[in-house]
PDB file of C-alpha atoms in Angstrom:
ATOM      1  CA  MET Z   1     197.630  52.626  86.085  1.00  0.00           C
ATOM      2  CA  VAL Z   2     197.913  55.885  87.611  1.00  0.00           C
ATOM      3  CA  ASN Z   3     200.508  56.464  90.184  1.00  0.00           C
ATOM      4  CA  ARG Z   4     199.525  59.723  91.501  1.00  0.00           C
ATOM      5  CA  LEU Z   5     196.557  61.545  92.925  1.00  0.00           C
ATOM      6  CA  PHE Z   6     196.063  65.273  91.744  1.00  0.00           C
ATOM      7  CA  LEU Z   7     194.202  66.909  94.460  1.00  0.00           C
ATOM      8  CA  THR Z   8     192.409  70.194  93.302  1.00  0.00           C
ATOM      9  CA  CYS Z   9     191.612  72.057  96.923  1.00  0.00           C
ATOM     10  CA  VAL Z  10     190.344  75.214  98.336  1.00  0.00           C
ATOM     11  CA  ILE Z  11     192.943  76.521 100.755  1.00  0.00           C
ATOM     12  CA  LEU Z  12     192.161  79.007 103.254  1.00  0.00           C
ATOM     13  CA  CYS Z  13     194.992  81.435 103.228  1.00  0.00           C
ATOM     14  CA  ALA Z  14     195.781  84.554 105.562  1.00  0.00           C
ATOM     15  CA  ALA Z  15     194.887  87.266 102.564  1.00  0.00           C
ATOM     16  CA  GLY Z  16     191.676  85.090 101.288  1.00  0.00           C
ATOM     17  CA  VAL Z  17     191.068  81.457  99.570  1.00  0.00           C
ATOM     18  CA  CYS Z  18     193.609  80.411  97.035  1.00  0.00           C
ATOM     19  CA  ALA Z  19     193.236  77.523  95.012  1.00  0.00           C
ATOM     20  CA  ALA Z  20     195.841  74.984  94.821  1.00  0.00           C
ATOM     21  CA  ASP Z  21     196.777  71.181  93.199  1.00  0.00           C
ATOM     22  CA  VAL Z  22     198.822  68.811  95.532  1.00  0.00           C
ATOM     23  CA  VAL Z  23     199.565  65.534  94.320  1.00  0.00           C
ATOM     24  CA  MET Z  24     199.609  63.329  96.471  1.00  0.00           C
ATOM     25  CA  THR Z  25     201.787  59.473  95.838  1.00  0.00           C
ATOM     26  CA  PRO Z  26     202.689  57.038  98.169  1.00  0.00           C
ATOM     27  CA  ALA Z  27     206.395  58.289  98.224  1.00  0.00           C
ATOM     28  CA  ASN Z  28     205.017  61.884  99.277  1.00  0.00           C
ATOM     29  CA  ALA Z  29     201.862  61.098 101.727  1.00  0.00           C
ATOM     30  CA  GLU Z  30     201.041  59.061 104.336  1.00  0.00           C
ATOM     31  CA  ILE Z  31     197.675  58.266 106.523  1.00  0.00           C
ATOM     32  CA  VAL Z  32     197.804  59.330 109.967  1.00  0.00           C
ATOM     33  CA  LEU Z  33     196.182  57.950 112.872  1.00  0.00           C
ATOM     34  CA  SER Z  34     196.023  58.716 116.665  1.00  0.00           C
ATOM     35  CA  ALA Z  35     197.729  56.027 119.110  1.00  0.00           C
ATOM     36  CA  GLU Z  36     194.257  54.518 119.925  1.00  0.00           C
ATOM     37  CA  PRO Z  37     191.893  55.541 117.088  1.00  0.00           C
ATOM     38  CA  ALA Z  38     188.106  54.334 117.838  1.00  0.00           C
ATOM     39  CA  SER Z  39     187.645  51.201 115.689  1.00  0.00           C
ATOM     40  CA  PRO Z  40     185.461  53.418 112.779  1.00  0.00           C
ATOM     41  CA  VAL Z  41     188.132  55.391 112.387  1.00  0.00           C
ATOM     42  CA  ALA Z  42     190.670  52.344 112.035  1.00  0.00           C
ATOM     43  CA  PHE Z  43     188.131  50.922 109.644  1.00  0.00           C
ATOM     44  CA  ALA Z  44     188.157  53.804 108.258  1.00  0.00           C
ATOM     45  CA  ALA Z  45     191.816  54.207 107.569  1.00  0.00           C
ATOM     46  CA  GLU Z  46     191.616  50.507 106.159  1.00  0.00           C
ATOM     47  CA  GLU Z  47     188.868  51.872 103.434  1.00  0.00           C
ATOM     48  CA  LEU Z  48     191.247  54.987 102.614  1.00  0.00           C
ATOM     49  CA  ASN Z  49     194.154  52.680 101.945  1.00  0.00           C
ATOM     50  CA  GLU Z  50     192.815  49.796 100.426  1.00  0.00           C
ATOM     51  CA  ILE Z  51     191.005  52.335  97.668  1.00  0.00           C
ATOM     52  CA  LEU Z  52     194.219  54.567  97.283  1.00  0.00           C
ATOM     53  CA  SER Z  53     196.405  51.567  97.109  1.00  0.00           C
ATOM     54  CA  ARG Z  54     194.474  50.141  93.908  1.00  0.00           C
ATOM     55  CA  ALA Z  55     194.455  53.581  92.273  1.00  0.00           C
ATOM     56  CA  LEU Z  56     197.915  54.788  92.840  1.00  0.00           C
ATOM     57  CA  GLY Z  57     199.549  50.608  92.838  1.00  0.00           C
ATOM     58  CA  LYS Z  58     201.238  51.255  96.210  1.00  0.00           C
ATOM     59  CA  PRO Z  59     200.227  51.699  99.835  1.00  0.00           C
ATOM     60  CA  PHE Z  60     200.256  54.474 102.348  1.00  0.00           C
ATOM     61  CA  PRO Z  61     202.061  54.243 104.832  1.00  0.00           C
ATOM     62  CA  VAL Z  62     200.017  54.222 108.209  1.00  0.00           C
ATOM     63  CA  VAL Z  63     201.584  56.569 110.875  1.00  0.00           C
ATOM     64  CA  ARG Z  64     200.694  57.708 114.539  1.00  0.00           C
ATOM     65  CA  THR Z  65     202.350  61.380 113.869  1.00  0.00           C
ATOM     66  CA  PRO Z  66     203.027  63.153 110.876  1.00  0.00           C
ATOM     67  CA  THR Z  67     206.368  62.827 109.064  1.00  0.00           C
ATOM     68  CA  ALA Z  68     207.782  66.151 108.512  1.00  0.00           C
ATOM     69  CA  GLY Z  69     207.899  66.728 104.345  1.00  0.00           C
ATOM     70  CA  LYS Z  70     205.121  64.569 103.829  1.00  0.00           C
ATOM     71  CA  ILE Z  71     201.233  65.480 102.894  1.00  0.00           C
ATOM     72  CA  SER Z  72     199.142  63.767 105.824  1.00  0.00           C
ATOM     73  CA  ILE Z  73     195.610  62.559 105.474  1.00  0.00           C
ATOM     74  CA  VAL Z  74     195.113  62.774 109.433  1.00  0.00           C
ATOM     75  CA  LEU Z  75     191.819  60.574 109.953  1.00  0.00           C
ATOM     76  CA  GLY Z  76     189.240  61.048 113.352  1.00  0.00           C
ATOM     77  CA  ASP Z  77     188.739  63.606 116.496  1.00  0.00           C
ATOM     78  CA  CYS Z  78     192.248  63.372 117.722  1.00  0.00           C
ATOM     79  CA  GLU Z  79     194.818  65.548 118.998  1.00  0.00           C
ATOM     80  CA  LEU Z  80     195.893  67.069 115.719  1.00  0.00           C
ATOM     81  CA  SER Z  81     192.430  67.909 114.312  1.00  0.00           C
ATOM     82  CA  ARG Z  82     191.349  69.419 117.371  1.00  0.00           C
ATOM     83  CA  ALA Z  83     194.640  71.819 116.949  1.00  0.00           C
ATOM     84  CA  ALA Z  84     193.646  72.689 113.667  1.00  0.00           C
ATOM     85  CA  ASN Z  85     190.018  73.878 115.210  1.00  0.00           C
ATOM     86  CA  ILE Z  86     187.961  70.688 114.364  1.00  0.00           C
ATOM     87  CA  ASP Z  87     185.464  70.444 116.952  1.00  0.00           C
ATOM     88  CA  VAL Z  88     183.075  67.287 115.956  1.00  0.00           C
ATOM     89  CA  SER Z  89     180.859  67.785 118.989  1.00  0.00           C
ATOM     90  CA  LYS Z  90     179.216  70.328 117.375  1.00  0.00           C
ATOM     91  CA  LEU Z  91     178.500  68.485 114.167  1.00  0.00           C
ATOM     92  CA  VAL Z  92     174.917  66.544 113.654  1.00  0.00           C
ATOM     93  CA  ARG Z  93     174.917  63.005 113.387  1.00  0.00           C
ATOM     94  CA  ASP Z  94     176.516  61.437 110.286  1.00  0.00           C
ATOM     95  CA  ALA Z  95     178.209  65.374 109.193  1.00  0.00           C
ATOM     96  CA  PHE Z  96     181.754  65.501 108.875  1.00  0.00           C
ATOM     97  CA  VAL Z  97     184.548  68.164 108.094  1.00  0.00           C
ATOM     98  CA  VAL Z  98     187.025  67.926 105.160  1.00  0.00           C
ATOM     99  CA  MET Z  99     189.565  70.531 105.773  1.00  0.00           C
ATOM    100  CA  VAL Z 100     192.865  70.906 103.890  1.00  0.00           C
ATOM    101  CA  THR Z 101     195.532  73.055 104.714  1.00  0.00           C
ATOM    102  CA  THR Z 102     199.453  73.641 103.137  1.00  0.00           C
ATOM    103  CA  ASN Z 103     200.439  69.766 103.732  1.00  0.00           C
ATOM    104  CA  ARG Z 104     197.237  67.869 106.122  1.00  0.00           C
ATOM    105  CA  VAL Z 105     193.902  67.257 104.769  1.00  0.00           C
ATOM    106  CA  PHE Z 106     191.695  66.514 107.625  1.00  0.00           C
ATOM    107  CA  ILE Z 107     188.991  63.996 107.881  1.00  0.00           C
ATOM    108  CA  ALA Z 108     186.959  63.804 111.002  1.00  0.00           C
ATOM    109  CA  GLY Z 109     183.291  63.139 112.110  1.00  0.00           C
ATOM    110  CA  ARG Z 110     181.813  61.737 115.112  1.00  0.00           C
ATOM    111  CA  ASP Z 111     182.637  58.424 115.983  1.00  0.00           C
ATOM    112  CA  ASP Z 112     181.465  55.466 118.374  1.00  0.00           C
ATOM    113  CA  ARG Z 113     184.426  54.156 120.185  1.00  0.00           C
ATOM    114  CA  THR Z 114     182.300  50.714 120.978  1.00  0.00           C
ATOM    115  CA  CYS Z 115     181.223  50.028 117.728  1.00  0.00           C
ATOM    116  CA  ASP Z 116     183.771  47.944 115.764  1.00  0.00           C
ATOM    117  CA  LEU Z 117     182.071  48.263 112.125  1.00  0.00           C
ATOM    118  CA  LYS Z 118     184.807  45.204 110.812  1.00  0.00           C
ATOM    119  CA  LYS Z 119     184.251  42.508 113.261  1.00  0.00           C
ATOM    120  CA  ASP Z 120     180.158  42.924 114.197  1.00  0.00           C
ATOM    121  CA  PHE Z 121     178.954  44.813 110.686  1.00  0.00           C
ATOM    122  CA  VAL Z 122     180.570  44.252 107.613  1.00  0.00           C
ATOM    123  CA  GLY Z 123     179.050  41.149 105.256  1.00  0.00           C
ATOM    124  CA  LYS Z 124     176.793  40.435 108.324  1.00  0.00           C
ATOM    125  CA  GLY Z 125     173.589  42.287 106.622  1.00  0.00           C
ATOM    126  CA  ARG Z 126     173.098  44.230 109.979  1.00  0.00           C
ATOM    127  CA  ILE Z 127     171.883  47.700 110.142  1.00  0.00           C
ATOM    128  CA  ILE Z 128     174.573  49.667 111.563  1.00  0.00           C
ATOM    129  CA  ARG Z 129     172.993  52.414 114.097  1.00  0.00           C
ATOM    130  CA  SER Z 130     176.422  53.566 115.676  1.00  0.00           C
ATOM    131  CA  GLU Z 131     178.300  56.531 114.582  1.00  0.00           C
ATOM    132  CA  HIS Z 132     180.704  56.146 112.102  1.00  0.00           C
ATOM    133  CA  ALA Z 133     181.175  59.795 110.254  1.00  0.00           C
ATOM    134  CA  THR Z 134     184.699  59.485 109.494  1.00  0.00           C
ATOM    135  CA  LEU Z 135     184.028  56.777 107.702  1.00  0.00           C
ATOM    136  CA  PHE Z 136     181.656  59.045 105.394  1.00  0.00           C
ATOM    137  CA  GLY Z 137     184.285  62.000 105.233  1.00  0.00           C
ATOM    138  CA  VAL Z 138     186.319  59.226 104.067  1.00  0.00           C
ATOM    139  CA  TYR Z 139     184.248  58.021 101.224  1.00  0.00           C
ATOM    140  CA  GLU Z 140     183.428  61.462 100.344  1.00  0.00           C
ATOM    141  CA  PHE Z 141     187.379  62.375  99.949  1.00  0.00           C
ATOM    142  CA  LEU Z 142     187.590  59.438  97.639  1.00  0.00           C
ATOM    143  CA  GLU Z 143     184.636  60.710  95.514  1.00  0.00           C
ATOM    144  CA  ARG Z 144     185.654  63.986  95.109  1.00  0.00           C
ATOM    145  CA  PHE Z 145     189.284  64.122  94.921  1.00  0.00           C
ATOM    146  CA  ALA Z 146     190.205  60.540  93.889  1.00  0.00           C
ATOM    147  CA  GLY Z 147     187.195  59.861  91.050  1.00  0.00           C
ATOM    148  CA  VAL Z 148     186.349  56.921  93.280  1.00  0.00           C
TER     149      VAL Z 148
END
């Protein structure tokens, strides 16, 4: 069983573009959600944690604020993503940003706060017309960097 995730990322450094290999494990990484995440963002966190815990054998902690010394996967439009200059209002529908800094991975897109994906749509065969781009970003992250 794999017990860590090797993340090869391109990081924008002050001197230019640098390549970096980041090793993520449930011991050194966490999923960060705002205090009141939109329902699609909370669902995206569940999906991310479920798939990573299957791949790595243990769930990642889900926290409200980043822990010093840990790699934080920050989800959705929140104070932290806005402080990193991510403006989801400028994105078109279903577009998302996956951005990596030294110790943070940001995944954010436009999300409909009134839509409860889990309650209203999952397993019900309904067409989802709401915005849930952070979820699309999580799936892209998992496909590109976690190989799932």
